[in-house]
Coordinates of C-alpha atoms in Angstrom, one line a residue:
M25 CA 0.0 0.0 0.0
A26 CA 1.6 3.3 -1.1
T27 CA 1.0 6.4 0.9
T28 CA 0.4 9.8 -0.7
T29 CA 3.8 10.8 0.6
P30 CA 5.6 12.4 -2.4
S31 CA 9.4 12.0 -2.6
G32 CA 9.3 11.5 1.2
V33 CA 12.6 10.1 2.3
R34 CA 15.0 9.7 -0.6
D35 CA 18.5 8.6 -1.5
G36 CA 19.1 5.5 0.5
D37 CA 16.1 5.7 2.8
A38 CA 14.4 2.3 3.4
G39 CA 12.4 1.4 0.4
A40 CA 12.7 4.9 -1.1
A41 CA 15.4 4.1 -3.7
G42 CA 15.1 6.4 -6.7
G43 CA 13.0 8.9 -4.8
T44 CA 9.7 6.9 -5.0
P45 CA 7.1 7.3 -2.3
M46 CA 7.5 5.1 0.7
T47 CA 5.0 2.4 1.5
H48 CA 3.2 2.2 4.8
R49 CA 5.5 -0.7 5.9
Q50 CA 8.7 1.2 5.0
I51 CA 7.5 4.3 6.9
M52 CA 6.7 2.1 10.0
E53 CA 10.1 0.5 9.8
A54 CA 11.7 3.9 9.6
L55 CA 9.6 5.2 12.5
S56 CA 10.1 2.1 14.7
G57 CA 13.3 3.3 16.4
L58 CA 11.8 6.8 16.7
M59 CA 8.7 5.5 18.5
L60 CA 10.9 3.4 20.7
G61 CA 12.9 6.6 21.6
M62 CA 9.6 8.4 22.3
F63 CA 8.5 5.5 24.5
V64 CA 11.7 6.0 26.5
A65 CA 11.2 9.7 26.8
I66 CA 7.7 9.5 28.1
L67 CA 8.6 6.5 30.3
S68 CA 11.3 8.5 32.1
S69 CA 8.8 11.1 33.2
T70 CA 5.9 8.8 34.1
I71 CA 7.6 5.8 35.7
V72 CA 8.6 7.9 38.7
S73 CA 5.2 9.4 39.3
N74 CA 3.8 6.7 41.5
A75 CA 7.2 6.0 43.1
L76 CA 7.8 9.7 44.1
P77 CA 6.1 9.7 47.5
E78 CA 8.4 6.8 48.6
I79 CA 11.5 8.3 46.8
I80 CA 11.2 11.7 48.5
T81 CA 10.5 10.1 51.9
D82 CA 13.5 7.8 51.5
L83 CA 15.8 10.7 50.5
G84 CA 14.5 13.0 53.2
G85 CA 12.8 15.6 50.9
G86 CA 9.5 17.5 51.2
Q87 CA 6.8 18.8 49.0
S88 CA 9.2 21.3 47.4
A89 CA 11.6 18.5 46.5
Y90 CA 8.7 16.4 45.2
T91 CA 7.7 19.2 42.8
W92 CA 11.3 19.9 41.7
V93 CA 12.0 16.3 40.8
V94 CA 9.3 16.7 38.2
T95 CA 10.0 20.3 37.4
A96 CA 13.7 19.9 36.9
S97 CA 13.2 17.5 34.1
L98 CA 10.5 19.7 32.6
L99 CA 12.7 22.8 32.9
A100 CA 15.6 21.2 31.1
M101 CA 13.3 19.8 28.4
T102 CA 11.7 23.3 28.0
A103 CA 14.9 25.2 27.9
T104 CA 16.6 22.9 25.4
T105 CA 13.7 22.1 23.1
P106 CA 14.2 25.3 20.8
L107 CA 17.9 24.5 20.7
W108 CA 17.3 20.9 19.6
G109 CA 14.8 22.2 17.0
K110 CA 17.4 24.6 15.6
L111 CA 20.1 21.9 15.5
A112 CA 17.7 19.7 13.6
D113 CA 17.7 22.3 10.8
L114 CA 21.5 22.3 10.7
F115 CA 22.7 18.8 11.5
S116 CA 21.8 15.2 10.9
K117 CA 18.5 14.6 12.6
K118 CA 19.3 10.9 13.1
L119 CA 22.6 11.7 14.9
L120 CA 20.8 14.2 17.1
V121 CA 18.2 11.6 18.1
Q122 CA 20.9 9.1 19.0
F123 CA 22.9 11.8 20.9
S124 CA 19.8 12.7 23.0
L125 CA 19.3 9.0 23.8
V126 CA 22.9 8.8 25.1
I127 CA 22.4 11.9 27.3
Y128 CA 19.2 10.3 28.7
V129 CA 21.0 7.0 29.5
I130 CA 23.8 8.8 31.4
G131 CA 21.2 10.9 33.4
S132 CA 19.2 7.8 34.2
V133 CA 22.1 5.7 35.5
V134 CA 23.4 8.4 37.8
A135 CA 19.8 9.2 39.0
G136 CA 19.5 5.6 40.2
L137 CA 22.6 6.1 42.3
S138 CA 21.2 9.3 44.0
Q139 CA 21.9 9.7 47.7
S140 CA 19.9 12.9 48.3
S141 CA 16.9 14.8 46.7
G142 CA 19.4 17.5 45.5
M143 CA 21.4 14.9 43.6
L144 CA 18.3 13.3 42.1
I145 CA 17.1 16.7 40.9
A146 CA 20.4 17.4 39.2
C147 CA 20.2 14.1 37.4
R148 CA 16.7 14.8 36.3
V149 CA 18.0 17.9 34.6
V150 CA 20.4 15.7 32.6
Q151 CA 17.5 13.4 31.8
G152 CA 15.4 16.3 30.8
I153 CA 18.0 17.5 28.2
G154 CA 17.9 14.1 26.6
V155 CA 14.1 13.9 26.7
G156 CA 13.8 17.4 25.2
G157 CA 15.8 16.2 22.2
L158 CA 13.6 13.1 21.8
S159 CA 10.4 15.0 22.2
A160 CA 11.3 17.7 19.7
L161 CA 13.0 15.5 17.2
A162 CA 10.3 12.9 16.9
Q163 CA 7.9 15.3 15.3
I164 CA 10.6 16.9 13.2
V165 CA 11.9 13.6 11.8
M166 CA 8.3 12.5 11.0
A167 CA 7.6 15.8 9.2
A168 CA 10.7 15.4 7.1
M169 CA 9.4 12.0 5.8
I170 CA 5.6 12.3 5.6
S171 CA 3.3 14.8 4.1
P172 CA 1.0 16.8 6.4
R173 CA -2.1 15.0 5.1
E174 CA -0.6 11.5 5.9
R175 CA 1.0 12.8 9.1
G176 CA -2.3 12.9 11.0
R177 CA -2.3 9.1 10.7
Y178 CA 1.2 8.6 12.0
S179 CA 0.7 11.3 14.7
G180 CA -2.0 9.0 15.9
Y181 CA 0.6 6.2 16.2
L182 CA 2.9 8.5 18.2
G183 CA -0.1 9.4 20.4
A184 CA -0.7 5.7 21.0
V185 CA 2.9 5.3 22.0
F186 CA 2.5 8.2 24.3
A187 CA -0.6 6.6 25.9
V188 CA 1.1 3.2 26.3
A189 CA 4.2 4.7 27.9
T190 CA 2.0 7.0 30.1
V191 CA -0.1 4.1 31.4
G192 CA 2.8 1.6 31.4
G193 CA 5.2 4.0 33.2
P194 CA 3.2 4.4 36.4
L195 CA 2.2 0.7 36.5
L196 CA 5.8 -0.4 36.0
G197 CA 7.1 2.2 38.5
G198 CA 4.6 1.0 41.0
V199 CA 5.4 -2.6 40.6
I200 CA 9.2 -1.9 40.8
T201 CA 8.7 0.2 43.9
D202 CA 6.5 -2.4 45.6
T203 CA 9.0 -5.2 44.8
D204 CA 11.4 -5.6 47.7
W205 CA 14.3 -7.0 45.7
L206 CA 14.2 -4.1 43.2
G207 CA 13.2 -0.9 44.9
W208 CA 12.6 2.6 43.5
R209 CA 16.2 3.0 42.0
W210 CA 15.3 0.6 39.3
C211 CA 12.7 3.1 38.1
F212 CA 15.6 4.9 36.6
Y213 CA 17.6 1.9 35.4
V214 CA 14.7 0.2 33.6
G215 CA 14.6 2.7 30.8
V216 CA 18.2 2.2 29.8
P217 CA 17.8 -1.1 27.9
F218 CA 14.9 0.5 25.9
A219 CA 17.2 3.4 25.1
V220 CA 20.0 1.2 23.9
L221 CA 17.6 -0.9 21.8
A222 CA 16.2 2.4 20.3
L223 CA 19.8 3.4 19.4
L224 CA 20.4 0.1 17.6
V225 CA 17.0 0.2 15.7
L226 CA 17.5 3.8 14.7
Q227 CA 21.0 3.0 13.3
K228 CA 19.5 0.3 11.1
T229 CA 16.1 1.7 10.0
L230 CA 16.3 5.6 10.0
R231 CA 18.0 7.1 7.0
L232 CA 17.4 10.8 6.3
P233 CA 19.3 13.0 3.8
V234 CA 21.5 15.6 5.6
V235 CA 21.3 19.0 4.1
R236 CA 24.8 20.5 4.4
R237 CA 24.6 24.1 5.5
E238 CA 27.0 26.6 7.2
V239 CA 26.3 26.1 10.9
K240 CA 25.7 29.0 13.2
V241 CA 24.1 28.1 16.5
D242 CA 22.7 30.9 18.7
W243 CA 24.3 29.9 22.0
S244 CA 23.7 33.3 23.6
G245 CA 20.0 33.0 22.8
A246 CA 19.8 29.5 24.2
A247 CA 21.5 30.7 27.5
L248 CA 19.2 33.7 27.9
I249 CA 16.0 31.7 27.4
S250 CA 17.2 29.0 29.8
A251 CA 18.0 31.6 32.4
A252 CA 14.7 33.4 32.0
V253 CA 12.7 30.2 32.4
S254 CA 14.8 29.0 35.3
L255 CA 14.4 32.2 37.3
L256 CA 10.6 32.1 36.7
L257 CA 10.4 28.6 37.9
V258 CA 12.4 29.2 41.1
W259 CA 10.1 32.1 41.8
V260 CA 6.8 30.2 41.5
T261 CA 8.2 27.3 43.5
F262 CA 9.1 29.2 46.6
A263 CA 6.6 32.1 46.4
G264 CA 4.0 31.8 49.1
D265 CA 6.3 29.5 51.1
K266 CA 9.8 31.0 51.6
Y267 CA 8.5 34.5 50.9
D268 CA 5.2 36.2 50.1
W269 CA 3.8 36.4 46.6
L270 CA 4.0 40.2 46.9
S271 CA 7.6 40.8 48.2
W272 CA 11.0 42.2 47.1
Q273 CA 12.1 38.6 46.2
T274 CA 9.1 38.4 43.8
A275 CA 10.0 41.8 42.3
V276 CA 13.6 40.8 41.7
M277 CA 12.9 37.4 40.2
V278 CA 9.9 38.4 38.0
G279 CA 11.8 41.6 37.0
G280 CA 14.9 39.5 36.2
S281 CA 12.9 37.1 34.1
V282 CA 11.3 39.9 32.1
V283 CA 14.7 41.6 31.5
L284 CA 16.3 38.3 30.4
G285 CA 13.3 37.6 28.2
A286 CA 13.7 41.1 26.6
L287 CA 17.4 40.5 26.0
F288 CA 16.5 37.1 24.4
V289 CA 14.1 38.8 22.0
A290 CA 16.8 41.5 21.2
V291 CA 19.4 38.8 20.5
E292 CA 17.0 36.7 18.4
A293 CA 16.1 39.7 16.3
R294 CA 19.8 40.1 15.3
A295 CA 21.0 36.4 15.2
A296 CA 21.9 34.9 11.9
E297 CA 20.4 31.5 13.0
P298 CA 18.1 32.4 15.9
I299 CA 16.9 29.6 18.2
I300 CA 13.3 30.8 17.8
P301 CA 13.0 32.8 14.5
L302 CA 10.7 35.7 15.6
R303 CA 9.3 36.0 12.1
L304 CA 7.4 32.7 12.7
F305 CA 5.1 34.5 15.1
R306 CA 3.9 36.7 12.2
N307 CA 2.0 33.6 11.1
R308 CA -1.2 33.7 13.0
T309 CA -1.6 29.9 13.3
I310 CA 1.9 29.4 14.8
A311 CA 1.4 32.3 17.3
L312 CA -2.0 31.0 18.4
A313 CA -0.9 27.3 18.5
S314 CA 2.0 28.3 20.7
L315 CA -0.2 30.2 23.1
A316 CA -2.7 27.3 23.2
S317 CA 0.1 24.8 23.9
L318 CA 1.3 27.0 26.8
F319 CA -2.1 26.6 28.5
V320 CA -2.6 22.9 27.5
G321 CA 0.8 22.2 29.1
V322 CA -0.5 23.2 32.5
A323 CA -3.5 20.8 32.2
M324 CA -1.5 18.0 30.7
F325 CA 1.3 17.8 33.2
A326 CA -0.9 18.5 36.2
G327 CA -2.9 15.4 35.4
T328 CA 0.0 13.1 35.4
V329 CA 1.9 14.6 38.4
F330 CA -0.7 15.0 41.1
F331 CA -2.8 11.8 40.6
S332 CA -0.1 9.7 42.3
Q333 CA -0.3 11.8 45.5
Y334 CA -4.1 11.7 45.3
F335 CA -4.3 7.9 45.1
Q336 CA -1.4 7.1 47.5
L337 CA -1.9 9.9 50.2
A338 CA -5.6 10.5 50.0
R339 CA -6.9 7.0 49.1
D340 CA -4.1 5.0 50.7
K341 CA -3.3 2.9 47.6
S342 CA -0.1 1.2 46.8
P343 CA 2.1 2.6 44.0
T344 CA 1.0 -0.3 41.8
M345 CA -2.7 0.3 42.4
S346 CA -2.1 4.0 41.9
G347 CA -1.0 3.3 38.4
V348 CA -3.9 0.9 37.7
M349 CA -6.4 3.6 38.8
T350 CA -5.1 6.1 36.3
I351 CA -5.9 3.8 33.3
P352 CA -9.2 5.6 32.5
M353 CA -7.3 8.8 31.6
I354 CA -4.8 7.0 29.5
A355 CA -7.4 4.9 27.8
G356 CA -9.2 8.2 26.8
L357 CA -5.9 9.6 25.5
F358 CA -5.1 6.5 23.6
L359 CA -8.5 6.3 21.9
S360 CA -8.8 10.0 21.0
S361 CA -5.3 10.4 19.6
T362 CA -5.5 7.2 17.5
V363 CA -9.0 7.8 16.1
S364 CA -8.5 11.5 15.5
G365 CA -5.2 10.8 13.6
Q366 CA -6.9 8.3 11.3
I367 CA -9.9 10.6 10.6
I368 CA -7.7 13.7 10.0
T369 CA -5.7 11.7 7.4
K370 CA -8.9 10.8 5.6
T371 CA -10.5 14.3 5.6
G372 CA -7.6 16.7 5.9
R373 CA -9.6 18.6 8.5
W374 CA -8.3 19.0 12.1
K375 CA -9.8 22.1 13.7
A376 CA -13.0 20.4 15.0
W377 CA -10.8 17.9 16.9
L378 CA -8.7 20.7 18.4
V379 CA -11.8 22.7 19.6
S380 CA -13.5 19.6 20.9
G381 CA -10.4 18.7 22.8
G382 CA -10.4 22.1 24.5
V383 CA -13.9 21.6 25.7
L384 CA -13.2 18.2 27.1
V385 CA -10.0 19.2 28.9
T386 CA -11.8 22.1 30.5
A387 CA -14.7 19.9 31.5
G388 CA -12.4 17.2 32.8
L389 CA -10.4 19.5 35.0
G390 CA -13.5 21.2 36.3
L391 CA -15.1 17.9 37.3
L392 CA -11.8 16.7 38.9
G393 CA -11.9 19.9 40.9
T394 CA -14.8 18.4 42.8
I395 CA -13.0 15.2 44.0
R396 CA -12.2 14.5 47.7
Y397 CA -10.6 11.6 49.4
D398 CA -13.9 9.7 49.7
T399 CA -15.3 10.5 46.2
A400 CA -16.6 7.3 44.6
Y401 CA -13.9 5.9 42.3
W402 CA -16.2 5.5 39.3
H403 CA -16.8 9.3 39.4
V404 CA -13.0 9.9 39.4
A405 CA -12.5 7.4 36.6
L406 CA -15.1 9.1 34.5
F407 CA -13.6 12.6 35.0
M408 CA -10.1 11.2 34.2
A409 CA -11.4 9.7 31.0
V410 CA -12.9 13.0 29.9
L411 CA -9.6 14.7 30.5
G412 CA -7.7 12.0 28.6
L413 CA -9.9 12.3 25.6
G414 CA -9.4 16.0 25.5
I415 CA -5.6 15.9 25.8
G416 CA -5.4 13.2 23.1
M417 CA -7.3 15.5 20.7
M418 CA -5.2 18.6 21.3
M419 CA -1.6 17.5 21.9
Q420 CA -0.5 16.2 18.5
N421 CA -2.8 18.4 16.5
L422 CA -1.3 21.6 17.7
V423 CA 2.0 20.5 16.3
L424 CA 0.4 19.3 13.1
C425 CA -1.4 22.5 12.3
T426 CA 1.9 24.4 12.8
Q427 CA 4.0 22.1 10.6
N428 CA 1.4 22.6 7.9
Q429 CA 2.2 26.3 7.7
V430 CA 6.0 26.5 7.5
A431 CA 8.8 26.2 4.9
P432 CA 11.2 23.2 5.1
R433 CA 14.0 25.3 6.5
D434 CA 11.9 26.3 9.5
L435 CA 10.3 22.9 10.2
G436 CA 12.5 22.1 13.2
A437 CA 12.3 25.5 14.7
A438 CA 8.5 25.8 14.3
S439 CA 7.8 22.2 15.6
S440 CA 10.0 22.9 18.7
V441 CA 8.4 26.2 19.4
V442 CA 5.0 24.5 20.0
T443 CA 6.7 21.8 22.1
F444 CA 8.6 24.5 24.0
F445 CA 5.5 26.4 25.0
R446 CA 3.7 23.2 26.0
S447 CA 6.7 22.2 28.2
L448 CA 6.9 25.7 29.6
G449 CA 3.3 25.7 30.6
G450 CA 3.8 22.3 32.2
A451 CA 6.9 23.4 34.1
V452 CA 5.5 26.6 35.4
G453 CA 2.1 25.0 36.1
V454 CA 3.6 22.1 38.0
S455 CA 5.8 24.4 40.0
A456 CA 3.0 26.9 40.9
L457 CA 0.4 24.2 41.5
G458 CA 2.9 22.2 43.6
A459 CA 3.5 25.3 45.8
V460 CA -0.3 25.9 46.0
M461 CA -0.8 22.2 47.0
G462 CA 1.8 22.3 49.7
N463 CA 0.1 25.4 51.3
K464 CA -3.4 23.9 50.9
V465 CA -2.4 20.6 52.6
T466 CA -0.9 22.5 55.5
E467 CA -4.0 24.7 55.8
Y468 CA -6.4 21.7 55.6
V469 CA -4.4 19.7 58.1
K470 CA -4.4 22.5 60.6
E471 CA -8.2 22.9 60.2
G472 CA -8.7 19.1 60.6
L473 CA -6.5 18.7 63.6
A474 CA -8.2 21.8 65.3
A475 CA -11.6 20.1 64.7
L476 CA -10.3 17.1 66.8
G477 CA -9.9 19.4 69.8
P478 CA -7.1 18.7 72.4
K479 CA -6.4 15.3 70.9
G480 CA -5.7 16.9 67.6
A481 CA -3.5 19.7 69.1
A482 CA -1.3 17.0 70.7
L483 CA -0.5 15.5 67.2
G484 CA 1.2 18.8 66.1
H485 CA 1.4 19.1 62.3
G486 CA 0.9 15.4 61.6
G487 CA 4.1 15.0 59.7
T488 CA 3.6 17.9 57.2
G489 CA 5.8 20.4 59.0
G490 CA 8.3 22.1 56.8
G491 CA 6.6 20.9 53.7
G492 CA 7.2 17.2 54.6
I493 CA 5.3 14.3 53.1
P494 CA 3.8 12.2 55.9
D495 CA 4.1 8.5 56.4
L496 CA 0.4 7.5 56.8
D497 CA 1.2 4.1 58.3
K498 CA 2.8 5.8 61.3
L499 CA -0.1 8.1 62.1
P500 CA -2.9 7.3 64.5
A501 CA -6.4 6.7 63.0
P502 CA -7.8 10.2 63.6
A503 CA -4.8 12.0 62.2
R504 CA -4.6 9.7 59.3
Q505 CA -8.1 10.5 58.2
V506 CA -7.3 14.2 58.6
M507 CA -4.3 13.8 56.4
E508 CA -6.1 11.8 53.7
S509 CA -8.9 14.4 53.7
A510 CA -6.3 17.2 53.4
Y511 CA -4.6 15.7 50.4
G512 CA -7.8 14.8 48.7
H513 CA -9.2 18.3 49.0
A514 CA -5.8 19.9 48.0
V515 CA -5.5 17.8 44.9
G516 CA -9.1 18.7 44.0
D517 CA -8.1 22.4 44.4
V518 CA -5.1 21.9 42.1
F519 CA -7.3 20.6 39.3
L520 CA -9.9 23.3 39.8
Y521 CA -7.1 26.0 39.5
S522 CA -5.9 24.2 36.3
A523 CA -9.4 24.4 34.6
P524 CA -9.2 28.2 33.7
F525 CA -6.0 27.5 31.8
A526 CA -7.7 24.8 29.7
L527 CA -10.5 27.2 29.1
L528 CA -8.0 29.8 27.8
A529 CA -6.5 27.1 25.5
F530 CA -10.0 26.4 24.1
L531 CA -10.7 30.1 23.5
V532 CA -7.4 30.4 21.6
T533 CA -8.1 27.4 19.4
L534 CA -11.4 29.1 18.2
F535 CA -9.3 31.8 16.5
I536 CA -6.9 29.4 14.7
R537 CA -7.8 29.4 11.0
E538 CA -8.1 26.0 9.5
V539 CA -6.0 25.3 6.5
A540 CA -6.6 21.8 4.9
L541 CA -3.5 19.6 5.3
K542 CA -1.2 19.4 2.3
N543 CA -0.6 16.3 0.3
A544 CA 3.0 17.2 -0.2
T545 CA 5.8 17.4 2.4
H546 CA 6.0 21.1 1.5

């Protein structure tokens, strides 16, 4: 079966000898290593989610450390995504994918040896750099091989890989953590064989022509955007805890981020090969898709990060069961990303899926904002499924509509811009919402213990002092129920605060003009 891909991958690419279109089988062979690399990238972020409460307790960290183990990886991924995208326009895409896999392997091995939460956070930064490359390059390599019209179909496959890794990660992480002879450190080691296998498969199956160009990498731009994002994340993490939201520290950090951002824009305007070509934002679709991705990122990452705390600390489930109970969300994501990809390929129309996804993500987060520790599980499962369906419709299609609008020389930069804003939204969202959650838990614990009277006062802070994560098994029954109630209510609040961002993403997608997908690569 031949695809409509014109000249797709030529000159030595699998099955494309003589520049003829690639068959479906040849494309799948070429994408196999890429999808395996994507599986590794997603696995690295999801496999620790259900193990995190135990990891942080074992390493002596608190809620701030819990948030930063997630945020550090997101930060590195966010800051390096535009750089990977630009490098993809200049160097061999295949070599870059392999290099990002090597970086990931190094970060994973050392992360498994961590002796403190600080060391683990540093290793997560290294992992995030590698994952940033894999996340950005997967879409770029696919776009270099497949026409936009056909790409909807294969984006669905990538979405399916995302869903499998997202559901498999927490389950695998939970089983590993619950297995005495393994332990949580194997959550970091287990992805290494997959990464090595991806390296070997990529070497054999992926052949892309390298366009030789004079290389000028905008290192100053990369440094400025990294510094601006990092400073912003440090601020949202500690504001409301270490200092007030309205304080001189806030003024310094926010002001510093704004100045660094302005310098970045000034540098990009003059750079010969800018990390993010500012002219891209003159295109309405790219500008709006980037803005929508920023808001979607908040919803997308909040869903995967805070469910583990909800099921383990509010519902007293094991890490393994915590993974099992998130299956409805992943099933929704799997279904919607696969089905929407197939239908978009047949029709060439994508906007209805994007808008519908915005409605479902907003509704799902709003409904999840009502959950408490004793909410019937089937209610929670239904709400998670709605959220998953919405994320599956939006995630890949925001990149797809952007790629459909750019010239070949900007393909890498444009693709990575959308991924960058999604990761930025996720990183800022997780940091801010993690800080909010820590404060809410403390507030609800105080209220709950006060309601117990003198008996509650004698229990002190119930293990949450200094932002600590409590060991529920060591708490007496009354305090344990207070703690479970506090975490259930706080996680519900986090989802409720995420809903307005999803609503903004929906409103932005309404203004994106639909352009039917092209039947040629460009």
